[in-house]
PDB file of C-alpha atoms in Angstrom:
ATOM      1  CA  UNK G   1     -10.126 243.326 -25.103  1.00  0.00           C
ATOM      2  CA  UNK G   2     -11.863 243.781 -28.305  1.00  0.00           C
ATOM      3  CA  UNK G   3     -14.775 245.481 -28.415  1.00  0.00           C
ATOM      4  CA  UNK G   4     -17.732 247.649 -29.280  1.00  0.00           C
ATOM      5  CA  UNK G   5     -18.212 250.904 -27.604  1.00  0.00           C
ATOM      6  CA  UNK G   6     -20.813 253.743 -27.760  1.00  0.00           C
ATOM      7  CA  UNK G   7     -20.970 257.096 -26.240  1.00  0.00           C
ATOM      8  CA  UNK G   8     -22.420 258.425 -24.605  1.00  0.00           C
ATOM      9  CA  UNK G   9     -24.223 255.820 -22.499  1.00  0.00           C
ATOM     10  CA  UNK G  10     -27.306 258.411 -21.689  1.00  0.00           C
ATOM     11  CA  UNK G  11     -28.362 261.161 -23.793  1.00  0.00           C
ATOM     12  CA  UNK G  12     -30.868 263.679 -22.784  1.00  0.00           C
ATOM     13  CA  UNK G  13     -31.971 266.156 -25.867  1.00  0.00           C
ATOM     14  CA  UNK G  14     -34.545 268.617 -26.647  1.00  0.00           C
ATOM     15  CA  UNK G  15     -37.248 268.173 -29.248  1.00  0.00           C
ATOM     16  CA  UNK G  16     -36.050 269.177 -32.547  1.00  0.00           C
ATOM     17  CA  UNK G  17     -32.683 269.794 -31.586  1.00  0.00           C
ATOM     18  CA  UNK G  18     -29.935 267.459 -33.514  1.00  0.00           C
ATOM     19  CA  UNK G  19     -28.116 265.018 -31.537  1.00  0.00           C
ATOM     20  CA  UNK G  20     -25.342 262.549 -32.370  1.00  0.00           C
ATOM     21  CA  UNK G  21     -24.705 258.955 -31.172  1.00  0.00           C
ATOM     22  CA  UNK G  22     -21.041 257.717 -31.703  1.00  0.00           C
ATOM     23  CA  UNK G  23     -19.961 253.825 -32.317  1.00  0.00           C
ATOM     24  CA  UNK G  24     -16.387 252.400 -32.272  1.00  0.00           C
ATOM     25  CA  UNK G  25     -14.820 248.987 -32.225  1.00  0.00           C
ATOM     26  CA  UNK G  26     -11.510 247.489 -32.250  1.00  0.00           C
ATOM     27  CA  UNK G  27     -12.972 244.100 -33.539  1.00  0.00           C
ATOM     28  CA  UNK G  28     -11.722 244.971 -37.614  1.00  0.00           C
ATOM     29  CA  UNK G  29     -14.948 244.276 -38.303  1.00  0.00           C
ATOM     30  CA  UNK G  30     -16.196 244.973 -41.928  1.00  0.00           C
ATOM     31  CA  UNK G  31     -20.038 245.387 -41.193  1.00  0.00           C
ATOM     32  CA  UNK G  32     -21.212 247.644 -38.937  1.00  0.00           C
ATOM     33  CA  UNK G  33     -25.252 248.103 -37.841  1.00  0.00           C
ATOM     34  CA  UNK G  34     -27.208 250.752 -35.634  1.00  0.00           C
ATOM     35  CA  UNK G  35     -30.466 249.301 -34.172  1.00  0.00           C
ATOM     36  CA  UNK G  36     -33.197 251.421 -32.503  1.00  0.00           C
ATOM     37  CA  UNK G  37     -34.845 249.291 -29.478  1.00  0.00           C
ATOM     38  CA  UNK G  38     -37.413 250.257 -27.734  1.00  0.00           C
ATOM     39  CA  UNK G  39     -39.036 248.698 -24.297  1.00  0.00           C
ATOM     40  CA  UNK G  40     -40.104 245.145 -24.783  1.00  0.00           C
ATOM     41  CA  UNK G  41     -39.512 245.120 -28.365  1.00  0.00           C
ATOM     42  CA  UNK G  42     -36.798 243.472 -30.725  1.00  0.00           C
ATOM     43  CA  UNK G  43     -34.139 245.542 -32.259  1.00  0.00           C
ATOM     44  CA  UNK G  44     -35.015 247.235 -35.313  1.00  0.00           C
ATOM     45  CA  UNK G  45     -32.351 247.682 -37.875  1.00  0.00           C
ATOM     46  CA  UNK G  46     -31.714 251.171 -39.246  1.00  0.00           C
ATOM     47  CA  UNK G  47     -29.023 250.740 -41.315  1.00  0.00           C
ATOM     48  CA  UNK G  48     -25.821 249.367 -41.947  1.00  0.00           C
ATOM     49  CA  UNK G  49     -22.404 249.475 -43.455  1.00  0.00           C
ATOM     50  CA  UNK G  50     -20.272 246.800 -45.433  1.00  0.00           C
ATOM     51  CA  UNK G  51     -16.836 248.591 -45.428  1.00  0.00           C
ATOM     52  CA  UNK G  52     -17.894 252.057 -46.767  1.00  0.00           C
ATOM     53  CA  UNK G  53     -21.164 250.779 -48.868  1.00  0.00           C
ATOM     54  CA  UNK G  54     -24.012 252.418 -47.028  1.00  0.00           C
ATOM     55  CA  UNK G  55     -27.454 250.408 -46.792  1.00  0.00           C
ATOM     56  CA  UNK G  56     -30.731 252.199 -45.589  1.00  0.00           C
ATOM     57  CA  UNK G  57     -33.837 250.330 -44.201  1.00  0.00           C
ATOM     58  CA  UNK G  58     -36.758 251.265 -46.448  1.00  0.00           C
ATOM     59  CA  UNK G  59     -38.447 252.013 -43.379  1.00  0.00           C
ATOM     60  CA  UNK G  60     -36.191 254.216 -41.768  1.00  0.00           C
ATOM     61  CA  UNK G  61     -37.216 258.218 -41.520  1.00  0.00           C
ATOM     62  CA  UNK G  62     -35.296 260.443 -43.206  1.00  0.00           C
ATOM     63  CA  UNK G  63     -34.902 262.331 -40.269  1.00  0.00           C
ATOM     64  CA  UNK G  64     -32.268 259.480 -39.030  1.00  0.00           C
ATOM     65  CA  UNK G  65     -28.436 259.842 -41.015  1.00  0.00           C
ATOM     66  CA  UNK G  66     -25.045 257.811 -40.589  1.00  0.00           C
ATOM     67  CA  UNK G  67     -21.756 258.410 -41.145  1.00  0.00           C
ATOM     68  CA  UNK G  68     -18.634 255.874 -41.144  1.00  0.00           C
ATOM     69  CA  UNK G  69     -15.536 258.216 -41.687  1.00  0.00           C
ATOM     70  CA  UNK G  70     -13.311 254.686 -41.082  1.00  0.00           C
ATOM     71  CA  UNK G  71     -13.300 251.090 -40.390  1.00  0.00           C
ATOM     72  CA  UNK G  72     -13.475 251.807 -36.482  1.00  0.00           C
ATOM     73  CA  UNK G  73     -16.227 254.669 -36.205  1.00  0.00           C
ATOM     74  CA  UNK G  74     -19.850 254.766 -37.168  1.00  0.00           C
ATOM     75  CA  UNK G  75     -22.130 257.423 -36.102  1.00  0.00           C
ATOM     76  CA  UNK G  76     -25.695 258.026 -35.909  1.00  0.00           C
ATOM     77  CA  UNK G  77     -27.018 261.631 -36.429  1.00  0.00           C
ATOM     78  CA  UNK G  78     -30.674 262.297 -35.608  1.00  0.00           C
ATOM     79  CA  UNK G  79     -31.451 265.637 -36.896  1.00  0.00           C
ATOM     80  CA  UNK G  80     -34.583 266.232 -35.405  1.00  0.00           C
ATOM     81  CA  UNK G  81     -35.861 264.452 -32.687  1.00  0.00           C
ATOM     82  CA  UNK G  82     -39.176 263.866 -31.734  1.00  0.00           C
ATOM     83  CA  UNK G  83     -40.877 262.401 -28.503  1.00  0.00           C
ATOM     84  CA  UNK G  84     -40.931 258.772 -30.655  1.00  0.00           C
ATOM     85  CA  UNK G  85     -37.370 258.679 -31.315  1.00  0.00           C
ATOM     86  CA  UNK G  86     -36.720 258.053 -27.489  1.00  0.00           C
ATOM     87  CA  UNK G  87     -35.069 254.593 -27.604  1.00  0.00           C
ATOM     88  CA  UNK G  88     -32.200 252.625 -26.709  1.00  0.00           C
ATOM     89  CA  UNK G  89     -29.770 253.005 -29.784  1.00  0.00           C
ATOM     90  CA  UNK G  90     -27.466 249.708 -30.184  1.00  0.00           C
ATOM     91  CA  UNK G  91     -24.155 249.535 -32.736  1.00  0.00           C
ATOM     92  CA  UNK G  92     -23.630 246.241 -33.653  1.00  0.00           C
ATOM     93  CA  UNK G  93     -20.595 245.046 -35.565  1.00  0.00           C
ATOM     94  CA  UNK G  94     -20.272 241.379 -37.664  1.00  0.00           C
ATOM     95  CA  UNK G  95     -16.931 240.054 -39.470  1.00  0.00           C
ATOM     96  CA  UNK G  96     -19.267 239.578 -43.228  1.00  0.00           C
ATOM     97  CA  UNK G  97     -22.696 239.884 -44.887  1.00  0.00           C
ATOM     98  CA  UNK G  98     -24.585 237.167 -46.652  1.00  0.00           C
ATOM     99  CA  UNK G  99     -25.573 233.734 -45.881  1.00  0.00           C
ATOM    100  CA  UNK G 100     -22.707 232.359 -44.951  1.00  0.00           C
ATOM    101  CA  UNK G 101     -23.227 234.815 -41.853  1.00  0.00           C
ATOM    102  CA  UNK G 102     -21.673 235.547 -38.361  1.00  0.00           C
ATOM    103  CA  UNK G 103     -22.267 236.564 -35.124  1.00  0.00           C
ATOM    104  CA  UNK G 104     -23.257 239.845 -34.271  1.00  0.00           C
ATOM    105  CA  UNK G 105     -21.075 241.949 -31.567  1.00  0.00           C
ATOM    106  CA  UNK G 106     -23.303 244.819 -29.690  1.00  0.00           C
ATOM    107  CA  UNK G 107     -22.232 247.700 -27.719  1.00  0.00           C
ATOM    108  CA  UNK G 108     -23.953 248.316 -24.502  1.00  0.00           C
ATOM    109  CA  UNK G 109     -25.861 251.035 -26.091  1.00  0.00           C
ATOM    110  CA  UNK G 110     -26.825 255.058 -25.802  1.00  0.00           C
ATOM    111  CA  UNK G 111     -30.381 255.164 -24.213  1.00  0.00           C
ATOM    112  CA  UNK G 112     -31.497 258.914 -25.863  1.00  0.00           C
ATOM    113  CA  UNK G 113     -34.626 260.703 -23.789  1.00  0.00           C
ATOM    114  CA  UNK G 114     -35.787 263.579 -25.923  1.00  0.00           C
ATOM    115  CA  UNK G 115     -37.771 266.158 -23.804  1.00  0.00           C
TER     116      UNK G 115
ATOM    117  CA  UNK T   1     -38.228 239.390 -47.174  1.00  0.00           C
ATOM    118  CA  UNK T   2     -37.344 237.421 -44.481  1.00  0.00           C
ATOM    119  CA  UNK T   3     -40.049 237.208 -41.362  1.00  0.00           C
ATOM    120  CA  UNK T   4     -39.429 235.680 -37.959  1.00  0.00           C
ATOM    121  CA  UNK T   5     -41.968 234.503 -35.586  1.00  0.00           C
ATOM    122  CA  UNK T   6     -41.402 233.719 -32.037  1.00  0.00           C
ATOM    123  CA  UNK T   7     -43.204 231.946 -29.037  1.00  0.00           C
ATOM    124  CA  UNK T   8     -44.188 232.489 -26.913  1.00  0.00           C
ATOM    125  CA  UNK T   9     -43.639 236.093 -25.770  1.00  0.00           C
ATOM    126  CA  UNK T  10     -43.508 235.510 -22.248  1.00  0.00           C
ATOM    127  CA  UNK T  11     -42.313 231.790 -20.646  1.00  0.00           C
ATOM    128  CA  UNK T  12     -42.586 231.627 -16.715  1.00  0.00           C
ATOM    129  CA  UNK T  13     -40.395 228.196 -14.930  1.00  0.00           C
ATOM    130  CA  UNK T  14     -40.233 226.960 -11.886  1.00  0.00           C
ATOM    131  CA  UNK T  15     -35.861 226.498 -11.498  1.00  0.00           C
ATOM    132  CA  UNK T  16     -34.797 223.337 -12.583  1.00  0.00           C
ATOM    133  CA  UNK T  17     -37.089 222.563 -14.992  1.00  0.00           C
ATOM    134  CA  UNK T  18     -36.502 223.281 -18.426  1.00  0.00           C
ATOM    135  CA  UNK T  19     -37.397 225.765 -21.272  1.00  0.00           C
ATOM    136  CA  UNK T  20     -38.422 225.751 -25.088  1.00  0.00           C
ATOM    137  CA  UNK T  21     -38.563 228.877 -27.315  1.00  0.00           C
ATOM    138  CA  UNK T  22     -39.194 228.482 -30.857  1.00  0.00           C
ATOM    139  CA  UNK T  23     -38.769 230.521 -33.946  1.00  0.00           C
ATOM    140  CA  UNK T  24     -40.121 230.117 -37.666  1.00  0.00           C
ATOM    141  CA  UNK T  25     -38.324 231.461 -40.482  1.00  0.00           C
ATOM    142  CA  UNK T  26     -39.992 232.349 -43.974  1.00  0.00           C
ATOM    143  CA  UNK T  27     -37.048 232.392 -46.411  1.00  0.00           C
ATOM    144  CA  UNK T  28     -35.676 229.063 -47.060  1.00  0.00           C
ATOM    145  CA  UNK T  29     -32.401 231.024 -48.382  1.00  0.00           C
ATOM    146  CA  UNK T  30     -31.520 231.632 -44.598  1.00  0.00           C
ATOM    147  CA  UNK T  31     -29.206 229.403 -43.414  1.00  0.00           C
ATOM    148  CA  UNK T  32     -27.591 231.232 -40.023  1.00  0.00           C
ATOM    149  CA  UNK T  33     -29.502 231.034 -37.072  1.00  0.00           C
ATOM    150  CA  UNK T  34     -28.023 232.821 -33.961  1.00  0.00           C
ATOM    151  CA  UNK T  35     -30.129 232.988 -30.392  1.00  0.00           C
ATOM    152  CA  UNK T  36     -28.942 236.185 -28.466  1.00  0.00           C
ATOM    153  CA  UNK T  37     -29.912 236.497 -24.797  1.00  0.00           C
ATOM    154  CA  UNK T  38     -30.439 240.049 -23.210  1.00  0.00           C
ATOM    155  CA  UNK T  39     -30.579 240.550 -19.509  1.00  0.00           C
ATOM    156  CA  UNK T  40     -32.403 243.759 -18.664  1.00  0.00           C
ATOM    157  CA  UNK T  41     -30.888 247.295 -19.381  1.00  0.00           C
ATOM    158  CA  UNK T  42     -27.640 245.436 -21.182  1.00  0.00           C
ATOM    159  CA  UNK T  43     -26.454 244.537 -24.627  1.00  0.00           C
ATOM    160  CA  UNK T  44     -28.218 241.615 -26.584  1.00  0.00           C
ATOM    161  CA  UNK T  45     -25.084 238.814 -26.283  1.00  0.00           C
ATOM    162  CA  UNK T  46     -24.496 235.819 -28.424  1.00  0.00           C
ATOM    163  CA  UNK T  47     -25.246 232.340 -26.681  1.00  0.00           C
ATOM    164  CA  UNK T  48     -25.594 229.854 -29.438  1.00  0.00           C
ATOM    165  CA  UNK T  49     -25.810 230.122 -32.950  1.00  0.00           C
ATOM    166  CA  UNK T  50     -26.484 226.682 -35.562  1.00  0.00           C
ATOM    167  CA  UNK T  51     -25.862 226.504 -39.330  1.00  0.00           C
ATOM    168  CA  UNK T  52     -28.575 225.072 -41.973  1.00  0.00           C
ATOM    169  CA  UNK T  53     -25.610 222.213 -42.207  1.00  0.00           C
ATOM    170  CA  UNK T  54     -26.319 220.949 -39.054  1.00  0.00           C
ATOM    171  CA  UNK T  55     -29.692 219.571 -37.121  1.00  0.00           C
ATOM    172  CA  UNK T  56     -29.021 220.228 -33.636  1.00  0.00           C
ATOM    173  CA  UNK T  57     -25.759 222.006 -31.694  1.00  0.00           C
ATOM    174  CA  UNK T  58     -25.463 221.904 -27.318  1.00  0.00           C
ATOM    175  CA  UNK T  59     -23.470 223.655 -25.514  1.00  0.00           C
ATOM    176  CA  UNK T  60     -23.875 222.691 -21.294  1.00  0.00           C
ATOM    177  CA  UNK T  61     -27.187 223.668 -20.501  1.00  0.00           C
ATOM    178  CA  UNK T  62     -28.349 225.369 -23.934  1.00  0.00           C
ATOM    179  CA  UNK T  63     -29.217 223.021 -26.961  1.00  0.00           C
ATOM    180  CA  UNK T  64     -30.687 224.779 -30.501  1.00  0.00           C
ATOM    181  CA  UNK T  65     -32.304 222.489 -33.189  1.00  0.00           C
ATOM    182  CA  UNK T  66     -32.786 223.528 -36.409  1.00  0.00           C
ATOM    183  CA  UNK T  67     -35.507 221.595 -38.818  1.00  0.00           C
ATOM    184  CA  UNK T  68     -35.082 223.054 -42.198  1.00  0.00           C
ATOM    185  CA  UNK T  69     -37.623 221.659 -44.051  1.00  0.00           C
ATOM    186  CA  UNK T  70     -40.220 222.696 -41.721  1.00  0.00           C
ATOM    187  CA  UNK T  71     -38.250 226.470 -41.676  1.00  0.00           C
ATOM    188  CA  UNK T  72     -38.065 226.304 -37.804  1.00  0.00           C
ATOM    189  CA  UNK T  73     -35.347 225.908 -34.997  1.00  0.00           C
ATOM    190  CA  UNK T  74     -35.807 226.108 -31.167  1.00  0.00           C
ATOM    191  CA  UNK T  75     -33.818 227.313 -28.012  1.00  0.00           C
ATOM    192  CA  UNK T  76     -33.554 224.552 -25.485  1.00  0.00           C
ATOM    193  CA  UNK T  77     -32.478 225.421 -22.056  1.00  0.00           C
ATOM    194  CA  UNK T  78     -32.464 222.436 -18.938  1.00  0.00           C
ATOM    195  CA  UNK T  79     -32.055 223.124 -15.856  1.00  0.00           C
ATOM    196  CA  UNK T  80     -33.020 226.976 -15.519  1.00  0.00           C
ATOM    197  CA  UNK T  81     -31.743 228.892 -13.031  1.00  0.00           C
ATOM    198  CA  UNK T  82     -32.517 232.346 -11.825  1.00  0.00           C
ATOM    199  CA  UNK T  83     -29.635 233.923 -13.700  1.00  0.00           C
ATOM    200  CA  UNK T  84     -31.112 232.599 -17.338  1.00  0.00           C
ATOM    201  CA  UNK T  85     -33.920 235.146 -16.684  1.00  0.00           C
ATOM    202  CA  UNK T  86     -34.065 237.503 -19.503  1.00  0.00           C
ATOM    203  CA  UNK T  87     -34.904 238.291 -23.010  1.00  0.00           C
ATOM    204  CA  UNK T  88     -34.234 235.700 -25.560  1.00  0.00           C
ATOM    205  CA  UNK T  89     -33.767 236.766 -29.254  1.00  0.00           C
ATOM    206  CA  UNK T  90     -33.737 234.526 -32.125  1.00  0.00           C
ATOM    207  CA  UNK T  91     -32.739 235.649 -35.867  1.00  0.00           C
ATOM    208  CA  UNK T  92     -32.408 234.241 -39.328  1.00  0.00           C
ATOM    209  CA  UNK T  93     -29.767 235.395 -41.211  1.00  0.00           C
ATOM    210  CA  UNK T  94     -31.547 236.743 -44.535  1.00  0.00           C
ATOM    211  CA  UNK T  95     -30.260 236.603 -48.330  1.00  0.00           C
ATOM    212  CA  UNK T  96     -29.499 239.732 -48.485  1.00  0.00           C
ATOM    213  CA  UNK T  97     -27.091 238.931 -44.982  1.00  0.00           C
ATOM    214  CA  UNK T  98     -28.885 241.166 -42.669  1.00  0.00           C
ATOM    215  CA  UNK T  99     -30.326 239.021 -39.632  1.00  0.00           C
ATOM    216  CA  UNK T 100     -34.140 239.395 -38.933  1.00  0.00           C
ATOM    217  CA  UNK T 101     -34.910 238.678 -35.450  1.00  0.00           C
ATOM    218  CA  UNK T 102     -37.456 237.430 -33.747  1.00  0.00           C
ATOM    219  CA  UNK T 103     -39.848 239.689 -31.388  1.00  0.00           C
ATOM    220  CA  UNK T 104     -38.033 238.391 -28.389  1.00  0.00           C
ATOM    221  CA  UNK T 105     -38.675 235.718 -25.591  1.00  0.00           C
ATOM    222  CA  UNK T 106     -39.059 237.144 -21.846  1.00  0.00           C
ATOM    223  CA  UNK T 107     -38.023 233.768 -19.440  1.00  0.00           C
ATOM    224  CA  UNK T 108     -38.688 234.161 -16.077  1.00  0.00           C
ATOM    225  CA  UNK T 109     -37.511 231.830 -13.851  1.00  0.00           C
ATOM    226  CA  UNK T 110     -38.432 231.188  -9.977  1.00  0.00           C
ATOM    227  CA  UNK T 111     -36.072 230.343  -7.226  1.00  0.00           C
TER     228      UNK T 111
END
């Protein structure tokens, strides 16, 4: 089945030391998205890719990095985590940008506890 | 940019009866409206979506109207059972093509 897929599922790290979420999907997709959720909130966007054009949320710390080395893989590299970056971190995948719009495809997720 | 409210933050049914959760939408350029529904600890899934080209779209139990001159569009669910408990997410699909969601609707619904 196509899909969207993120390891790992859990990931325990230690303050300050880097740690890298991974996102892959056999859907062909051209856009892909990383979200960070936390409890009882809506997904906030980080950033996304259309094909290999990067896009950054002006919000998003500096401290937070991607990488799409092909269509299928997107990763997510935190390079120093703090105590507030403990979140569930969703990849999300859509067939196009712009208005004309499309569904968005999530993988289940990495929930990342930073100790 | 784009900013989506939605109400309210917490609906509580008895099952059977039915349940309303509206969003507004600020940019009149938006013109994709999908509704995901997230059960707790899994992945926000798709359950009905409605283009600016249309007023209203079913689908069994779940109905979504869209009223674009008043920039808002509402979840409709009838019948509610148990299993619809969860968080509900609406989003507008911006200009710029990245959705904005809403902060999220947590149904509860009691056998």
């Amino acid at each position: 089945d196509a899909m969207v897929i993120q390891n790992p599922r859990y990931q325990v790290t230690q303050f300050g030391k880097p740690v890298t979420l991974s996102c892959s999907q056999t859907l062909n997709h051209n856009v892909m998205y990383w979200y960070q959720q936390k409890s009882s909130q809506a997904p906030k966007l980080l950033f996304h890719y259309y094909d290999k054009d990067f896009n950054n949320e002006a919000d998003t710390p500096d401290n937070f990095q991607s990488r799409r080395p092909n269509t299928s893989f997107c990763f997510l590299d935190i390079r120093s985590p703090g105590l507030g970056d403990a979140a569930m971190y969703l990849c999300a995948t859509s067939t196009t940008l712009g208005t004309s719009g499309g569904a968005q495809y999530f993988g289940p997720g990495t929930r990342l506890t930073v100790t | 940019g784009e900013n989506v409210e939605q109400h309210p933050s917490t609906l509580s049914v008895q099952e059977g009866d039915s349940a309303v959760i509206k969003c507004t939408y600020s940019d009149s350029a938006s013109n994709y409206f999908p509704w995901y529904k997230q059960e707790l600890g899994k992945r926000p899934q798709l359950i009905i979506d409605i283009r600016s080209n249309v007023g209203e779209k079913k689908d069994q139990r779940i109905a979504v109207t869209l009223n674009k001159t008043a920039k808002h569009f509402s979840l409709h669910i009838t019948e509610t059972q148990p299993e619809d408990s969860a968080v509900y997410f609406c989003a507008a699909l911006a200009r710029r093509g990245v959705p904005t969601f809403g902060r999220g609707t947590s149904l509860i619904v009691h056998p």
